[in-house]
């Protein structure tokens, strides 16, 4: 925006400029700079608007009373809006710990996000990075529905803003964000990294990098790129099977990036960052839950930076079903016998179809 004469200095690539550029474009301006010049905005006005959106979590311009009325009116006349996602269905689980939202985007696409309020005060929000997904994992409801489009950074960010606002009403805050909703974050790499900048900005939303986790289907070039970002954002890899034969059947992406290549990439990541990787492993009855699988998986986990996260399966009505609790525990025990570190994810929100893509699938079916 700095190229506008006499206008404001908002460094290109800064969270504030990412935010303004996207909101301005969606409002019909050519860029953030065009917005600034057309309304002759001063720097402190931009700061007020950005602060209202990211710190005060204002829903819309009307709520921002620090701005003069005529400026608010001009901005909204031009289609400038704070929220790029509109909740269409919001469901709360019986135990009140899980809230799931289905959000409509401007073009009518829909994505889901889920808030999980854990005992002990942690509140995790799971957000989507794409409408649909191109990776077609066999066990995943989103994958079965196909790909629609990439989200932009503020469409991703606004899912977090929605739940932050909900929590604020109860004097609570988001403590963690996971990119485990719809879509493959690393197939929309730039927008996801911009969303991370918005989530992290200490002058804005202010969530620490260590409280953010990106989960990927295992896209090798992007894992390498992510390793070189020099940020403390956590990485999770959807492994789900310990050998190519089985992984290839469950996850078509394995044909492109087979396990040996993926694990070599993980080693490079660990060497570069000294950070742990969480390997997600969804427990599928009779598919990947045998003792032999546990032994094979343990062999891939080569030290203290490897952490297995066993995920009880949320059935999506397809041909697959989840392993029994006893089987999950036995699998965890076997992994530990072989020296691997494994935890079991506590399932939440099963009564509201809280697994990836399930709410949308259900709504469309009914
Ligand atoms: N595309 C990314 C992130 C989205 S899914 C990835 O593949 O990692 C987030 C996690 O939920 C992944 O590990 C995914 O495999 C898992 N998952 C998908 N459908 C599920 C279901 N029905 N039950 C449990 N976990 C599921």
CSV table of C-alpha atoms and ligand atoms in Angstrom, one decimal:
chain,number,residue,atom,x,y,z
A,1,UNK,CA,0.0,0.0,0.0
A,2,UNK,CA,3.0,2.2,0.4
A,3,UNK,CA,3.1,3.2,-3.3
A,4,UNK,CA,0.2,5.6,-2.8
A,5,UNK,CA,1.5,9.1,-2.5
A,6,UNK,CA,0.8,10.8,0.7
A,7,UNK,CA,-0.8,7.7,2.0
A,8,UNK,CA,0.1,5.3,4.7
A,9,UNK,CA,3.0,3.0,5.3
A,10,UNK,CA,1.8,-0.6,5.7
A,11,UNK,CA,4.6,-2.9,4.8
A,12,UNK,CA,3.7,-5.3,2.0
A,13,UNK,CA,3.4,-8.8,3.3
A,14,UNK,CA,2.7,-7.6,6.9
A,15,UNK,CA,-0.4,-9.2,8.4
A,16,UNK,CA,-2.2,-5.9,8.3
A,17,UNK,CA,-1.5,-5.6,4.6
A,18,UNK,CA,-2.6,-9.2,3.9
A,19,UNK,CA,-5.8,-8.5,5.7
A,20,UNK,CA,-6.5,-5.1,4.0
A,21,UNK,CA,-5.6,-6.3,0.5
A,22,UNK,CA,-8.0,-9.3,0.7
A,23,UNK,CA,-10.9,-7.4,2.3
A,24,UNK,CA,-10.5,-4.5,0.0
A,25,UNK,CA,-10.5,-6.7,-3.1
A,26,UNK,CA,-13.5,-8.5,-2.0
A,27,UNK,CA,-15.2,-5.2,-1.5
A,28,UNK,CA,-14.5,-4.3,-5.1
A,29,UNK,CA,-11.4,-2.2,-4.7
A,30,UNK,CA,-8.3,-3.1,-6.8
A,31,UNK,CA,-6.2,-3.4,-3.7
A,32,UNK,CA,-5.7,-2.2,-0.2
A,33,UNK,CA,-3.9,0.8,-1.6
A,34,UNK,CA,-6.9,1.6,-3.8
A,35,UNK,CA,-9.1,1.6,-0.8
A,36,UNK,CA,-6.7,3.8,1.2
A,37,UNK,CA,-6.5,6.4,-1.6
A,38,UNK,CA,-10.2,6.4,-2.6
A,39,UNK,CA,-11.2,7.1,1.0
A,40,UNK,CA,-8.1,9.1,1.9
A,41,UNK,CA,-7.6,6.9,4.9
A,42,UNK,CA,-5.0,7.8,7.5
A,43,UNK,CA,-2.7,5.2,9.1
A,44,UNK,CA,-4.5,5.4,12.5
A,45,UNK,CA,-7.8,4.6,10.7
A,46,UNK,CA,-6.3,1.5,9.2
A,47,UNK,CA,-5.0,0.6,12.6
A,48,UNK,CA,-8.4,1.1,14.2
A,49,UNK,CA,-10.1,-1.1,11.5
A,50,UNK,CA,-7.6,-3.8,11.7
A,51,UNK,CA,-7.6,-3.8,15.5
A,52,UNK,CA,-11.4,-4.0,15.6
A,53,UNK,CA,-11.4,-7.0,13.3
A,54,UNK,CA,-8.5,-8.9,14.9
A,55,UNK,CA,-8.4,-8.0,18.6
A,56,UNK,CA,-11.9,-6.8,19.4
A,57,UNK,CA,-13.3,-9.4,17.0
A,58,UNK,CA,-16.0,-7.1,15.7
A,59,UNK,CA,-18.5,-8.8,13.5
A,60,UNK,CA,-19.1,-5.9,11.2
A,61,UNK,CA,-18.4,-2.2,10.7
A,62,UNK,CA,-21.5,-1.1,12.6
A,63,UNK,CA,-19.9,-2.3,15.8
A,64,UNK,CA,-16.8,-0.1,15.4
A,65,UNK,CA,-18.0,3.1,17.0
A,66,UNK,CA,-14.5,4.6,17.0
A,67,UNK,CA,-14.9,5.1,13.2
A,68,UNK,CA,-16.9,8.1,12.1
A,69,UNK,CA,-20.4,7.1,10.8
A,70,UNK,CA,-19.8,8.4,7.3
A,71,UNK,CA,-16.6,6.4,6.9
A,72,UNK,CA,-18.4,3.3,8.1
A,73,UNK,CA,-21.2,4.0,5.6
A,74,UNK,CA,-18.7,4.6,2.7
A,75,UNK,CA,-16.9,1.4,3.5
A,76,UNK,CA,-20.0,-0.7,3.6
A,77,UNK,CA,-21.4,1.0,0.4
A,78,UNK,CA,-18.3,-0.3,-1.3
A,79,UNK,CA,-18.9,-3.8,0.0
A,80,UNK,CA,-16.1,-3.8,2.5
A,81,UNK,CA,-17.0,-6.4,5.2
A,82,UNK,CA,-15.2,-7.9,8.2
A,83,UNK,CA,-16.6,-11.4,7.8
A,84,UNK,CA,-16.0,-13.5,4.8
A,85,UNK,CA,-17.8,-16.6,6.3
A,86,UNK,CA,-21.4,-16.8,7.3
A,87,UNK,CA,-22.5,-19.6,9.7
A,88,UNK,CA,-25.4,-21.5,8.3
A,89,UNK,CA,-25.6,-24.4,10.7
A,90,UNK,CA,-24.2,-24.4,14.2
A,91,UNK,CA,-24.5,-27.5,16.4
A,92,UNK,CA,-23.4,-28.1,19.9
A,93,UNK,CA,-22.8,-31.6,21.3
A,94,UNK,CA,-24.8,-32.9,24.2
A,95,UNK,CA,-21.9,-32.5,26.6
A,96,UNK,CA,-21.4,-28.9,25.3
A,97,UNK,CA,-17.8,-29.5,24.7
A,98,UNK,CA,-17.9,-29.5,20.9
A,99,UNK,CA,-19.4,-26.8,18.7
A,100,UNK,CA,-19.5,-27.3,15.0
A,101,UNK,CA,-20.1,-24.7,12.4
A,102,UNK,CA,-20.9,-25.0,8.7
A,103,UNK,CA,-19.9,-21.7,7.0
A,104,UNK,CA,-21.0,-20.3,3.6
A,105,UNK,CA,-18.5,-18.4,1.6
A,106,UNK,CA,-19.3,-15.5,-0.8
A,107,UNK,CA,-19.6,-17.9,-3.8
A,108,UNK,CA,-21.8,-20.3,-2.0
A,109,UNK,CA,-19.2,-22.9,-1.2
A,110,UNK,CA,-19.3,-24.3,2.3
A,111,UNK,CA,-16.7,-25.3,4.8
A,112,UNK,CA,-16.7,-26.6,8.3
A,113,UNK,CA,-14.9,-25.6,11.5
A,114,UNK,CA,-15.1,-27.1,15.0
A,115,UNK,CA,-14.5,-25.7,18.4
A,116,UNK,CA,-13.5,-28.2,21.1
A,117,UNK,CA,-13.5,-27.0,24.7
A,118,UNK,CA,-11.4,-29.4,26.7
A,119,UNK,CA,-11.4,-29.9,30.4
A,120,UNK,CA,-8.7,-27.8,32.0
A,121,UNK,CA,-9.4,-24.7,29.9
A,122,UNK,CA,-7.9,-25.5,26.6
A,123,UNK,CA,-10.0,-24.5,23.6
A,124,UNK,CA,-9.0,-25.8,20.2
A,125,UNK,CA,-10.5,-24.7,16.9
A,126,UNK,CA,-10.2,-27.0,13.9
A,127,UNK,CA,-10.3,-25.0,10.7
A,128,UNK,CA,-10.7,-25.6,6.9
A,129,UNK,CA,-8.2,-24.5,4.3
A,130,UNK,CA,-10.1,-25.6,1.2
A,131,UNK,CA,-13.7,-26.1,0.1
A,132,UNK,CA,-13.6,-29.8,-0.5
A,133,UNK,CA,-10.4,-31.8,-1.1
A,134,UNK,CA,-8.7,-33.3,-4.1
A,135,UNK,CA,-6.9,-36.1,-2.2
A,136,UNK,CA,-9.7,-38.6,-2.0
A,137,UNK,CA,-8.6,-40.5,1.2
A,138,UNK,CA,-11.0,-43.4,1.4
A,139,UNK,CA,-12.0,-43.0,5.0
A,140,UNK,CA,-12.6,-39.2,4.8
A,141,UNK,CA,-16.0,-37.7,4.1
A,142,UNK,CA,-14.5,-34.5,2.6
A,143,UNK,CA,-12.2,-36.6,0.3
A,144,UNK,CA,-15.1,-38.5,-1.0
A,145,UNK,CA,-16.9,-35.2,-2.0
A,146,UNK,CA,-14.2,-33.9,-4.3
A,147,UNK,CA,-12.5,-30.5,-4.6
A,148,UNK,CA,-14.2,-27.1,-5.0
A,149,UNK,CA,-11.6,-24.4,-4.5
A,150,UNK,CA,-8.9,-22.9,-2.3
A,151,UNK,CA,-9.8,-20.6,0.5
A,152,UNK,CA,-8.0,-17.3,0.8
A,153,UNK,CA,-6.2,-16.3,4.0
A,154,UNK,CA,-9.1,-14.2,5.5
A,155,UNK,CA,-11.6,-17.0,4.7
A,156,UNK,CA,-9.5,-19.3,6.8
A,157,UNK,CA,-8.8,-16.6,9.5
A,158,UNK,CA,-12.5,-15.7,9.8
A,159,UNK,CA,-13.4,-19.2,10.9
A,160,UNK,CA,-11.1,-18.7,13.9
A,161,UNK,CA,-12.5,-15.2,14.4
A,162,UNK,CA,-16.0,-16.6,14.6
A,163,UNK,CA,-15.2,-19.0,17.4
A,164,UNK,CA,-13.0,-16.5,19.2
A,165,UNK,CA,-16.0,-14.3,19.4
A,166,UNK,CA,-18.2,-17.1,20.7
A,167,UNK,CA,-15.7,-17.9,23.3
A,168,UNK,CA,-15.2,-14.3,24.3
A,169,UNK,CA,-18.9,-14.2,25.4
A,170,UNK,CA,-17.9,-16.7,28.0
A,171,UNK,CA,-14.7,-15.0,28.9
A,172,UNK,CA,-12.7,-17.6,27.1
A,173,UNK,CA,-10.1,-17.6,24.4
A,174,UNK,CA,-8.9,-19.9,21.6
A,175,UNK,CA,-5.7,-21.6,22.9
A,176,UNK,CA,-5.0,-23.8,19.9
A,177,UNK,CA,-5.7,-23.9,16.2
A,178,UNK,CA,-5.4,-27.0,14.1
A,179,UNK,CA,-5.6,-27.1,10.3
A,180,UNK,CA,-7.5,-30.4,10.4
A,181,UNK,CA,-10.7,-29.3,8.9
A,182,UNK,CA,-11.6,-29.7,5.2
A,183,UNK,CA,-8.9,-29.6,2.6
A,184,UNK,CA,-5.2,-30.1,2.3
A,185,UNK,CA,-3.4,-27.1,3.8
A,186,UNK,CA,-0.2,-27.7,1.9
A,187,UNK,CA,-2.1,-27.8,-1.4
A,188,UNK,CA,-3.0,-24.2,-0.5
A,189,UNK,CA,0.3,-23.3,0.9
A,190,UNK,CA,0.6,-19.5,0.5
A,191,UNK,CA,-2.9,-18.7,1.8
A,192,UNK,CA,-2.4,-21.0,4.7
A,193,UNK,CA,0.9,-19.3,5.6
A,194,UNK,CA,-0.8,-16.0,5.3
A,195,UNK,CA,-3.6,-17.2,7.6
A,196,UNK,CA,-0.9,-18.3,10.1
A,197,UNK,CA,0.5,-14.7,9.9
A,198,UNK,CA,-2.9,-13.3,10.7
A,199,UNK,CA,-3.5,-15.7,13.5
A,200,UNK,CA,0.0,-15.0,15.0
A,201,UNK,CA,0.2,-11.2,14.6
A,202,UNK,CA,1.0,-9.9,18.1
A,203,UNK,CA,-0.7,-6.6,17.0
A,204,UNK,CA,-3.8,-8.5,16.0
A,205,UNK,CA,-5.1,-11.9,16.9
A,206,UNK,CA,-2.0,-12.8,18.8
A,207,UNK,CA,-1.9,-16.6,18.9
A,208,UNK,CA,1.6,-18.1,19.5
A,209,UNK,CA,3.1,-20.3,16.7
A,210,UNK,CA,3.5,-23.2,19.1
A,211,UNK,CA,-0.3,-23.2,19.5
A,212,UNK,CA,-0.9,-23.8,15.8
A,213,UNK,CA,-0.7,-27.2,14.1
A,214,UNK,CA,-0.8,-27.9,10.4
A,215,UNK,CA,-1.8,-31.4,9.3
A,216,UNK,CA,-0.9,-32.7,5.9
A,217,UNK,CA,-1.6,-35.7,3.8
A,218,UNK,CA,2.2,-35.8,3.2
A,219,UNK,CA,3.1,-33.4,0.3
A,220,UNK,CA,6.9,-33.7,0.2
A,221,UNK,CA,8.0,-30.5,-1.5
A,222,UNK,CA,5.8,-28.4,0.8
A,223,UNK,CA,7.1,-30.2,3.9
A,224,UNK,CA,10.6,-29.2,2.8
A,225,UNK,CA,9.5,-25.6,2.3
A,226,UNK,CA,7.7,-25.6,5.6
A,227,UNK,CA,11.0,-26.7,7.3
A,228,UNK,CA,12.7,-23.7,5.9
A,229,UNK,CA,10.1,-21.2,7.2
A,230,UNK,CA,11.9,-21.0,10.6
A,231,UNK,CA,8.7,-20.8,12.6
A,232,UNK,CA,7.6,-22.9,15.5
A,233,UNK,CA,4.2,-24.0,14.1
A,234,UNK,CA,3.6,-27.8,14.7
A,235,UNK,CA,3.5,-30.3,11.9
A,236,UNK,CA,1.3,-33.3,11.8
A,237,UNK,CA,1.4,-36.0,9.0
A,238,UNK,CA,-1.5,-38.2,8.1
A,239,UNK,CA,0.3,-41.5,7.9
A,240,UNK,CA,-2.5,-44.0,8.6
A,241,UNK,CA,-0.6,-47.0,7.4
A,242,UNK,CA,2.9,-48.4,7.9
A,243,UNK,CA,3.5,-49.8,4.3
A,244,UNK,CA,2.9,-48.7,0.7
A,245,UNK,CA,0.6,-51.4,-0.1
A,246,UNK,CA,-1.9,-50.5,2.6
A,247,UNK,CA,-1.3,-46.7,2.5
A,248,UNK,CA,-1.8,-46.8,-1.3
A,249,UNK,CA,-5.2,-48.4,-0.9
A,250,UNK,CA,-6.3,-45.9,1.8
A,251,UNK,CA,-4.6,-42.8,0.5
A,252,UNK,CA,-4.1,-42.3,-3.3
A,253,UNK,CA,-1.4,-39.6,-2.6
A,254,UNK,CA,0.9,-42.4,-1.5
A,255,UNK,CA,1.4,-43.3,-5.2
A,256,UNK,CA,3.0,-39.9,-5.7
A,257,UNK,CA,4.9,-39.7,-2.3
A,258,UNK,CA,5.5,-43.2,-1.0
A,259,UNK,CA,6.4,-43.9,2.6
A,260,UNK,CA,10.2,-44.1,2.2
A,261,UNK,CA,10.3,-40.7,0.5
A,262,UNK,CA,7.9,-39.2,3.0
A,263,UNK,CA,9.8,-40.5,6.0
A,264,UNK,CA,13.1,-39.2,4.5
A,265,UNK,CA,11.5,-35.8,4.2
A,266,UNK,CA,10.4,-36.0,7.8
A,267,UNK,CA,13.9,-36.7,8.8
A,268,UNK,CA,15.1,-33.7,6.9
A,269,UNK,CA,12.5,-31.6,8.7
A,270,UNK,CA,13.5,-32.8,12.1
A,271,UNK,CA,17.2,-32.2,11.3
A,272,UNK,CA,16.5,-28.7,10.2
A,273,UNK,CA,14.0,-27.7,12.9
A,274,UNK,CA,14.6,-30.1,15.9
A,275,UNK,CA,10.9,-30.2,16.1
A,276,UNK,CA,8.6,-33.1,16.8
A,277,UNK,CA,6.3,-34.5,14.1
A,278,UNK,CA,2.9,-35.9,15.0
A,279,UNK,CA,2.0,-38.9,12.9
A,280,UNK,CA,-1.7,-39.3,12.7
A,281,UNK,CA,-3.0,-42.8,12.4
A,282,UNK,CA,-6.8,-43.4,12.1
A,283,UNK,CA,-7.7,-46.8,13.5
A,284,UNK,CA,-9.7,-48.8,10.9
A,285,UNK,CA,-11.1,-52.1,11.9
A,286,UNK,CA,-9.4,-55.0,10.2
A,287,UNK,CA,-7.4,-52.6,7.9
A,288,UNK,CA,-4.5,-51.1,9.7
A,289,UNK,CA,-5.0,-52.2,13.4
A,290,UNK,CA,-3.2,-55.5,13.5
A,291,UNK,CA,-0.1,-56.3,15.7
A,292,UNK,CA,1.9,-56.7,12.6
A,293,UNK,CA,1.0,-53.1,11.6
A,294,UNK,CA,1.9,-51.8,15.0
A,295,UNK,CA,5.3,-53.5,14.8
A,296,UNK,CA,5.8,-52.1,11.3
A,297,UNK,CA,4.7,-48.6,12.3
A,298,UNK,CA,7.0,-48.7,15.3
A,299,UNK,CA,10.0,-49.3,13.0
A,300,UNK,CA,9.2,-46.1,11.2
A,301,UNK,CA,9.2,-44.1,14.4
A,302,UNK,CA,12.9,-43.6,15.0
A,303,UNK,CA,13.4,-41.5,18.1
A,304,UNK,CA,12.1,-38.9,20.5
A,305,UNK,CA,10.9,-36.5,17.8
A,306,UNK,CA,8.4,-39.1,16.4
A,307,UNK,CA,5.0,-39.0,18.0
A,308,UNK,CA,2.1,-41.3,17.0
A,309,UNK,CA,-1.4,-39.9,17.5
A,310,UNK,CA,-3.9,-42.8,17.3
A,311,UNK,CA,-7.3,-41.5,16.1
A,312,UNK,CA,-10.5,-43.3,16.8
A,313,UNK,CA,-12.4,-43.4,13.5
A,314,UNK,CA,-15.6,-41.4,13.1
A,315,UNK,CA,-17.5,-43.6,10.7
A,316,UNK,CA,-18.6,-41.7,7.6
A,317,UNK,CA,-21.1,-44.3,6.5
A,318,UNK,CA,-18.7,-45.7,3.9
A,319,UNK,CA,-17.4,-49.3,3.8
A,320,UNK,CA,-14.9,-48.7,6.6
A,321,UNK,CA,-15.5,-48.9,10.4
A,322,UNK,CA,-13.4,-48.0,13.4
A,323,UNK,CA,-11.4,-50.3,15.6
A,324,UNK,CA,-12.8,-51.1,19.0
A,325,UNK,CA,-11.5,-49.2,22.0
A,326,UNK,CA,-9.8,-52.4,23.2
A,327,UNK,CA,-8.1,-52.8,19.8
A,328,UNK,CA,-6.9,-49.2,19.9
A,329,UNK,CA,-5.4,-49.7,23.4
A,330,UNK,CA,-3.7,-52.9,22.4
A,331,UNK,CA,-2.2,-51.2,19.3
A,332,UNK,CA,-0.9,-48.4,21.5
A,333,UNK,CA,0.6,-50.9,23.9
A,334,UNK,CA,2.3,-52.8,21.1
A,335,UNK,CA,3.8,-49.5,19.8
A,336,UNK,CA,5.1,-48.7,23.2
A,337,UNK,CA,6.6,-52.1,23.6
A,338,UNK,CA,8.6,-51.3,20.5
A,339,UNK,CA,9.7,-48.0,22.0
A,340,UNK,CA,7.4,-45.7,20.0
A,341,UNK,CA,5.6,-42.9,21.7
A,342,UNK,CA,1.9,-43.0,21.1
A,343,UNK,CA,-1.2,-41.2,22.4
A,344,UNK,CA,-4.8,-41.8,21.7
A,345,UNK,CA,-6.9,-38.8,20.6
A,346,UNK,CA,-10.0,-38.4,22.7
A,347,UNK,CA,-13.0,-38.4,20.3
A,348,UNK,CA,-15.2,-35.4,20.7
A,349,UNK,CA,-18.5,-34.4,19.2
A,350,UNK,CA,-19.5,-37.7,17.7
A,351,UNK,CA,-23.2,-36.9,18.2
A,352,UNK,CA,-22.9,-33.9,15.9
A,353,UNK,CA,-20.9,-35.6,13.2
A,354,UNK,CA,-17.7,-33.6,14.0
A,355,UNK,CA,-15.3,-35.5,11.8
A,356,UNK,CA,-13.9,-33.8,8.7
A,357,UNK,CA,-16.6,-33.1,6.1
A,358,UNK,CA,-19.3,-35.0,7.9
A,359,UNK,CA,-21.7,-32.2,8.7
A,360,UNK,CA,-21.7,-31.0,5.1
A,361,UNK,CA,-22.1,-34.5,3.8
A,362,UNK,CA,-25.1,-35.0,6.2
A,363,UNK,CA,-26.7,-31.8,5.2
A,364,UNK,CA,-26.5,-32.5,1.6
A,365,UNK,CA,-27.9,-36.0,2.0
A,366,UNK,CA,-31.0,-34.8,3.9
B,1,LIG,N1,-5.6,-32.9,4.6
B,1,LIG,C1,-5.0,-32.8,5.9
B,1,LIG,C2,-5.9,-32.3,7.0
B,1,LIG,C3,-7.4,-32.6,7.1
B,1,LIG,S1,-8.0,-34.0,7.9
B,1,LIG,C4,-4.6,-34.2,6.3
B,1,LIG,O1,-4.8,-35.2,5.6
B,1,LIG,O2,-3.9,-34.3,7.3
B,1,LIG,C5,-7.3,-34.0,9.5
B,1,LIG,C6,-7.1,-35.4,10.0
B,1,LIG,O3,-8.4,-36.1,10.2
B,1,LIG,C7,-6.3,-36.3,9.1
B,1,LIG,O4,-5.4,-37.1,9.8
B,1,LIG,C8,-7.4,-37.2,8.5
B,1,LIG,O5,-6.9,-38.3,7.9
B,1,LIG,C9,-8.3,-37.4,9.7
B,1,LIG,N2,-9.7,-37.9,9.3
B,1,LIG,C10,-10.4,-37.7,8.2
B,1,LIG,N3,-11.6,-38.3,8.2
B,1,LIG,C11,-11.7,-38.9,9.5
B,1,LIG,C12,-12.7,-39.6,10.1
B,1,LIG,N4,-13.8,-39.9,9.5
B,1,LIG,N5,-12.4,-40.0,11.4
B,1,LIG,C13,-11.3,-39.7,12.0
B,1,LIG,N6,-10.3,-39.0,11.4
B,1,LIG,C14,-10.5,-38.6,10.2
